[in-house]
């Protein structure tokens, strides 16, 4: 289901020449499909919750997307390290409660955290997400970027969020 959705998104955005969707078990990569050390960029939105997180079951596809049953952060780090060339980047998003663990797992695979950005719904709320970029073989040194605020006080989308999604708004007109 997820691959079908991303293929639709790639086609809708005219990115067929820049992106290829590969449907495979990431724990089996690198492979002949994607050789070792060939990629410049890996992007991941891994499951946020450990298996025993106690979340309600809302169907298999949703459960697998949210819980580390078939994909752990260690799997993502190991596979990314194998796929990336030296200096290649891994970009991922995750929950702040897991940040120390994730940084530890990335560094264990020679993926050095380089840029971090927290995401908040509103100024009066705690961050609910972080965006992290790591570089294979990078030197230590983390740049913490300003927090991405999604909504302003009156509940409207922030100016930055509107800028991020401006292409979608332009296409809809």
PDB file of C-alpha atoms in Angstrom:
ATOM      1  CA  UNK A   1       0.000   0.000   0.000  1.00  0.00           C
ATOM      2  CA  UNK A   2       2.772   2.442   0.925  1.00  0.00           C
ATOM      3  CA  UNK A   3       4.675   1.796  -2.308  1.00  0.00           C
ATOM      4  CA  UNK A   4       1.532   2.353  -4.367  1.00  0.00           C
ATOM      5  CA  UNK A   5       0.985   5.680  -2.631  1.00  0.00           C
ATOM      6  CA  UNK A   6       4.563   6.849  -3.168  1.00  0.00           C
ATOM      7  CA  UNK A   7       4.426   5.826  -6.838  1.00  0.00           C
ATOM      8  CA  UNK A   8       1.300   7.970  -7.219  1.00  0.00           C
ATOM      9  CA  UNK A   9       3.056  10.855  -5.500  1.00  0.00           C
ATOM     10  CA  UNK A  10       6.138  10.508  -7.717  1.00  0.00           C
ATOM     11  CA  UNK A  11       3.969  10.535 -10.851  1.00  0.00           C
ATOM     12  CA  UNK A  12       1.821  13.437  -9.625  1.00  0.00           C
ATOM     13  CA  UNK A  13       4.924  15.517  -8.927  1.00  0.00           C
ATOM     14  CA  UNK A  14       6.666  14.577 -12.189  1.00  0.00           C
ATOM     15  CA  UNK A  15       9.660  13.025 -10.438  1.00  0.00           C
ATOM     16  CA  UNK A  16       9.897   9.764 -12.412  1.00  0.00           C
ATOM     17  CA  UNK A  17      13.348  10.747 -13.765  1.00  0.00           C
ATOM     18  CA  UNK A  18      14.691  11.553 -10.295  1.00  0.00           C
ATOM     19  CA  UNK A  19      13.147   8.891  -8.049  1.00  0.00           C
ATOM     20  CA  UNK A  20      12.741   5.164  -8.270  1.00  0.00           C
ATOM     21  CA  UNK A  21      10.501   3.350  -5.820  1.00  0.00           C
ATOM     22  CA  UNK A  22      11.949  -0.028  -4.856  1.00  0.00           C
ATOM     23  CA  UNK A  23       9.651  -2.408  -3.021  1.00  0.00           C
ATOM     24  CA  UNK A  24      11.903  -4.649  -0.953  1.00  0.00           C
ATOM     25  CA  UNK A  25      12.638  -5.715   2.592  1.00  0.00           C
ATOM     26  CA  UNK A  26      15.190  -3.149   3.721  1.00  0.00           C
ATOM     27  CA  UNK A  27      16.811  -5.774   5.929  1.00  0.00           C
ATOM     28  CA  UNK A  28      17.825  -7.573   2.702  1.00  0.00           C
ATOM     29  CA  UNK A  29      19.585  -4.491   1.279  1.00  0.00           C
ATOM     30  CA  UNK A  30      22.146  -3.754  -0.087  1.00  0.00           C
ATOM     31  CA  UNK A  31      21.574  -6.324  -2.808  1.00  0.00           C
ATOM     32  CA  UNK A  32      21.710  -6.653  -6.559  1.00  0.00           C
ATOM     33  CA  UNK A  33      18.713  -4.296  -6.653  1.00  0.00           C
ATOM     34  CA  UNK A  34      20.612  -1.516  -4.889  1.00  0.00           C
ATOM     35  CA  UNK A  35      24.378  -2.154  -4.666  1.00  0.00           C
ATOM     36  CA  UNK A  36      26.460  -1.259  -1.607  1.00  0.00           C
ATOM     37  CA  UNK A  37      27.739   2.305  -1.315  1.00  0.00           C
ATOM     38  CA  UNK A  38      25.934   3.728  -4.351  1.00  0.00           C
ATOM     39  CA  UNK A  39      23.407   6.186  -2.951  1.00  0.00           C
ATOM     40  CA  UNK A  40      23.819   9.870  -2.129  1.00  0.00           C
ATOM     41  CA  UNK A  41      20.627  10.083  -0.072  1.00  0.00           C
ATOM     42  CA  UNK A  42      18.412   7.755   1.925  1.00  0.00           C
ATOM     43  CA  UNK A  43      15.154   9.085   3.384  1.00  0.00           C
ATOM     44  CA  UNK A  44      13.258   7.168   6.030  1.00  0.00           C
ATOM     45  CA  UNK A  45      10.111   7.565   8.062  1.00  0.00           C
ATOM     46  CA  UNK A  46      10.645   4.503  10.253  1.00  0.00           C
ATOM     47  CA  UNK A  47       8.131   3.073  12.708  1.00  0.00           C
ATOM     48  CA  UNK A  48       8.023   5.302  15.788  1.00  0.00           C
ATOM     49  CA  UNK A  49       7.011   2.827  18.462  1.00  0.00           C
ATOM     50  CA  UNK A  50       8.788  -0.163  19.913  1.00  0.00           C
ATOM     51  CA  UNK A  51       6.851  -3.433  19.655  1.00  0.00           C
ATOM     52  CA  UNK A  52       5.659  -3.366  23.259  1.00  0.00           C
ATOM     53  CA  UNK A  53       4.381   0.232  23.084  1.00  0.00           C
ATOM     54  CA  UNK A  54       0.839  -0.837  24.011  1.00  0.00           C
ATOM     55  CA  UNK A  55      -0.883   0.915  21.106  1.00  0.00           C
ATOM     56  CA  UNK A  56      -4.309  -0.203  19.900  1.00  0.00           C
ATOM     57  CA  UNK A  57      -4.249  -2.492  16.864  1.00  0.00           C
ATOM     58  CA  UNK A  58      -5.759  -0.733  13.823  1.00  0.00           C
ATOM     59  CA  UNK A  59      -4.939  -3.314  11.174  1.00  0.00           C
ATOM     60  CA  UNK A  60      -1.772  -5.026  10.011  1.00  0.00           C
ATOM     61  CA  UNK A  61      -0.516  -2.409   7.510  1.00  0.00           C
ATOM     62  CA  UNK A  62      -0.979   0.418  10.000  1.00  0.00           C
ATOM     63  CA  UNK A  63       0.555  -1.599  12.834  1.00  0.00           C
ATOM     64  CA  UNK A  64       3.637  -2.489  10.760  1.00  0.00           C
ATOM     65  CA  UNK A  65       4.046   1.156   9.718  1.00  0.00           C
ATOM     66  CA  UNK A  66       3.964   2.360  13.339  1.00  0.00           C
ATOM     67  CA  UNK A  67       5.635  -0.396  15.370  1.00  0.00           C
ATOM     68  CA  UNK A  68       9.110  -1.867  15.074  1.00  0.00           C
ATOM     69  CA  UNK A  69       7.855  -5.374  14.313  1.00  0.00           C
ATOM     70  CA  UNK A  70       9.578  -5.803  10.959  1.00  0.00           C
ATOM     71  CA  UNK A  71      11.802  -2.696  10.881  1.00  0.00           C
ATOM     72  CA  UNK A  72      13.792  -1.252  13.770  1.00  0.00           C
ATOM     73  CA  UNK A  73      15.822   1.936  13.927  1.00  0.00           C
ATOM     74  CA  UNK A  74      18.896  -0.311  14.015  1.00  0.00           C
ATOM     75  CA  UNK A  75      17.747  -1.924  10.732  1.00  0.00           C
ATOM     76  CA  UNK A  76      17.364   1.543   9.175  1.00  0.00           C
ATOM     77  CA  UNK A  77      20.817   2.640  10.377  1.00  0.00           C
ATOM     78  CA  UNK A  78      22.557  -0.564   9.236  1.00  0.00           C
ATOM     79  CA  UNK A  79      20.905  -0.612   5.826  1.00  0.00           C
ATOM     80  CA  UNK A  80      21.454   3.105   5.244  1.00  0.00           C
ATOM     81  CA  UNK A  81      25.137   2.789   6.137  1.00  0.00           C
ATOM     82  CA  UNK A  82      25.446  -0.034   3.610  1.00  0.00           C
ATOM     83  CA  UNK A  83      23.655   1.800   0.824  1.00  0.00           C
ATOM     84  CA  UNK A  84      25.248   5.230   1.203  1.00  0.00           C
ATOM     85  CA  UNK A  85      28.520   6.296  -0.377  1.00  0.00           C
ATOM     86  CA  UNK A  86      31.070   8.012   1.887  1.00  0.00           C
ATOM     87  CA  UNK A  87      29.623  11.471   2.588  1.00  0.00           C
ATOM     88  CA  UNK A  88      26.099  10.349   1.647  1.00  0.00           C
ATOM     89  CA  UNK A  89      23.177  11.537   3.759  1.00  0.00           C
ATOM     90  CA  UNK A  90      20.424   9.843   5.724  1.00  0.00           C
ATOM     91  CA  UNK A  91      17.380  11.991   6.498  1.00  0.00           C
ATOM     92  CA  UNK A  92      14.728  10.739   8.850  1.00  0.00           C
ATOM     93  CA  UNK A  93      11.913  11.891  11.064  1.00  0.00           C
ATOM     94  CA  UNK A  94      11.015  10.410  14.409  1.00  0.00           C
ATOM     95  CA  UNK A  95       9.653  11.141  17.885  1.00  0.00           C
ATOM     96  CA  UNK A  96      11.791  13.233  20.288  1.00  0.00           C
ATOM     97  CA  UNK A  97      11.540  10.634  23.056  1.00  0.00           C
ATOM     98  CA  UNK A  98      13.714   8.330  20.906  1.00  0.00           C
ATOM     99  CA  UNK A  99      16.342  10.945  19.910  1.00  0.00           C
ATOM    100  CA  UNK A 100      19.223   9.798  22.186  1.00  0.00           C
ATOM    101  CA  UNK A 101      18.777   6.152  21.186  1.00  0.00           C
ATOM    102  CA  UNK A 102      18.597   7.016  17.484  1.00  0.00           C
ATOM    103  CA  UNK A 103      21.721   9.160  17.578  1.00  0.00           C
ATOM    104  CA  UNK A 104      23.553   6.323  19.336  1.00  0.00           C
ATOM    105  CA  UNK A 105      22.450   3.746  16.741  1.00  0.00           C
ATOM    106  CA  UNK A 106      23.394   6.041  13.847  1.00  0.00           C
ATOM    107  CA  UNK A 107      26.846   6.787  15.231  1.00  0.00           C
ATOM    108  CA  UNK A 108      27.451   3.055  15.786  1.00  0.00           C
ATOM    109  CA  UNK A 109      27.027   2.666  12.007  1.00  0.00           C
ATOM    110  CA  UNK A 110      29.326   5.625  11.135  1.00  0.00           C
ATOM    111  CA  UNK A 111      26.355   7.877  10.400  1.00  0.00           C
ATOM    112  CA  UNK A 112      27.168  11.155  12.137  1.00  0.00           C
ATOM    113  CA  UNK A 113      24.183  13.363  13.071  1.00  0.00           C
ATOM    114  CA  UNK A 114      24.769  16.735  11.375  1.00  0.00           C
ATOM    115  CA  UNK A 115      21.506  18.712  11.380  1.00  0.00           C
ATOM    116  CA  UNK A 116      18.554  18.519  13.759  1.00  0.00           C
ATOM    117  CA  UNK A 117      15.233  20.322  13.598  1.00  0.00           C
ATOM    118  CA  UNK A 118      12.362  19.959  16.039  1.00  0.00           C
ATOM    119  CA  UNK A 119       8.772  20.275  14.816  1.00  0.00           C
ATOM    120  CA  UNK A 120       5.926  21.709  16.944  1.00  0.00           C
ATOM    121  CA  UNK A 121       2.268  22.076  16.145  1.00  0.00           C
ATOM    122  CA  UNK A 122       2.019  25.418  18.017  1.00  0.00           C
ATOM    123  CA  UNK A 123       4.329  27.622  20.080  1.00  0.00           C
ATOM    124  CA  UNK A 124       2.665  26.562  23.347  1.00  0.00           C
ATOM    125  CA  UNK A 125       3.120  22.829  22.651  1.00  0.00           C
ATOM    126  CA  UNK A 126       6.173  20.618  23.030  1.00  0.00           C
ATOM    127  CA  UNK A 127       7.821  19.295  19.853  1.00  0.00           C
ATOM    128  CA  UNK A 128       6.169  16.112  18.594  1.00  0.00           C
ATOM    129  CA  UNK A 129       8.667  15.258  15.869  1.00  0.00           C
ATOM    130  CA  UNK A 130      12.280  15.780  14.897  1.00  0.00           C
ATOM    131  CA  UNK A 131      13.943  15.873  11.496  1.00  0.00           C
ATOM    132  CA  UNK A 132      17.526  14.613  11.468  1.00  0.00           C
ATOM    133  CA  UNK A 133      20.188  14.516   8.798  1.00  0.00           C
ATOM    134  CA  UNK A 134      23.213  12.252   9.299  1.00  0.00           C
ATOM    135  CA  UNK A 135      26.269  11.937   7.060  1.00  0.00           C
ATOM    136  CA  UNK A 136      28.155   8.702   6.434  1.00  0.00           C
ATOM    137  CA  UNK A 137      31.693   9.123   7.710  1.00  0.00           C
ATOM    138  CA  UNK A 138      30.981  12.679   8.866  1.00  0.00           C
ATOM    139  CA  UNK A 139      33.006  14.417  11.530  1.00  0.00           C
ATOM    140  CA  UNK A 140      31.350  15.159  14.876  1.00  0.00           C
ATOM    141  CA  UNK A 141      29.374  18.389  15.073  1.00  0.00           C
ATOM    142  CA  UNK A 142      25.631  18.872  15.210  1.00  0.00           C
ATOM    143  CA  UNK A 143      23.838  21.973  13.923  1.00  0.00           C
ATOM    144  CA  UNK A 144      20.512  22.550  15.680  1.00  0.00           C
ATOM    145  CA  UNK A 145      18.151  24.490  13.418  1.00  0.00           C
ATOM    146  CA  UNK A 146      15.269  26.705  14.538  1.00  0.00           C
ATOM    147  CA  UNK A 147      12.101  24.821  15.436  1.00  0.00           C
ATOM    148  CA  UNK A 148       9.585  24.363  12.630  1.00  0.00           C
ATOM    149  CA  UNK A 149       6.303  25.762  13.893  1.00  0.00           C
ATOM    150  CA  UNK A 150       3.279  24.460  11.978  1.00  0.00           C
ATOM    151  CA  UNK A 151       0.534  26.762  13.286  1.00  0.00           C
ATOM    152  CA  UNK A 152       0.482  30.344  14.565  1.00  0.00           C
ATOM    153  CA  UNK A 153      -1.581  31.646  17.514  1.00  0.00           C
ATOM    154  CA  UNK A 154      -4.825  31.996  15.544  1.00  0.00           C
ATOM    155  CA  UNK A 155      -4.598  28.405  14.285  1.00  0.00           C
ATOM    156  CA  UNK A 156      -3.572  29.308  10.725  1.00  0.00           C
ATOM    157  CA  UNK A 157      -0.654  27.590   9.003  1.00  0.00           C
ATOM    158  CA  UNK A 158       2.656  29.310   9.720  1.00  0.00           C
ATOM    159  CA  UNK A 159       4.327  31.303   6.951  1.00  0.00           C
ATOM    160  CA  UNK A 160       7.112  28.721   6.762  1.00  0.00           C
ATOM    161  CA  UNK A 161       4.681  25.833   6.433  1.00  0.00           C
ATOM    162  CA  UNK A 162       2.883  27.734   3.653  1.00  0.00           C
ATOM    163  CA  UNK A 163       6.238  28.236   1.891  1.00  0.00           C
ATOM    164  CA  UNK A 164       7.036  24.527   2.210  1.00  0.00           C
ATOM    165  CA  UNK A 165       3.718  23.562   0.618  1.00  0.00           C
ATOM    166  CA  UNK A 166       3.470  26.410  -1.899  1.00  0.00           C
ATOM    167  CA  UNK A 167       3.921  24.070  -4.879  1.00  0.00           C
ATOM    168  CA  UNK A 168       0.901  22.013  -3.854  1.00  0.00           C
ATOM    169  CA  UNK A 169      -1.249  25.132  -3.498  1.00  0.00           C
ATOM    170  CA  UNK A 170      -0.110  26.386  -6.908  1.00  0.00           C
ATOM    171  CA  UNK A 171      -0.983  23.045  -8.550  1.00  0.00           C
ATOM    172  CA  UNK A 172      -4.483  23.044  -7.065  1.00  0.00           C
ATOM    173  CA  UNK A 173      -5.346  26.443  -8.625  1.00  0.00           C
TER     174      UNK A 173
END
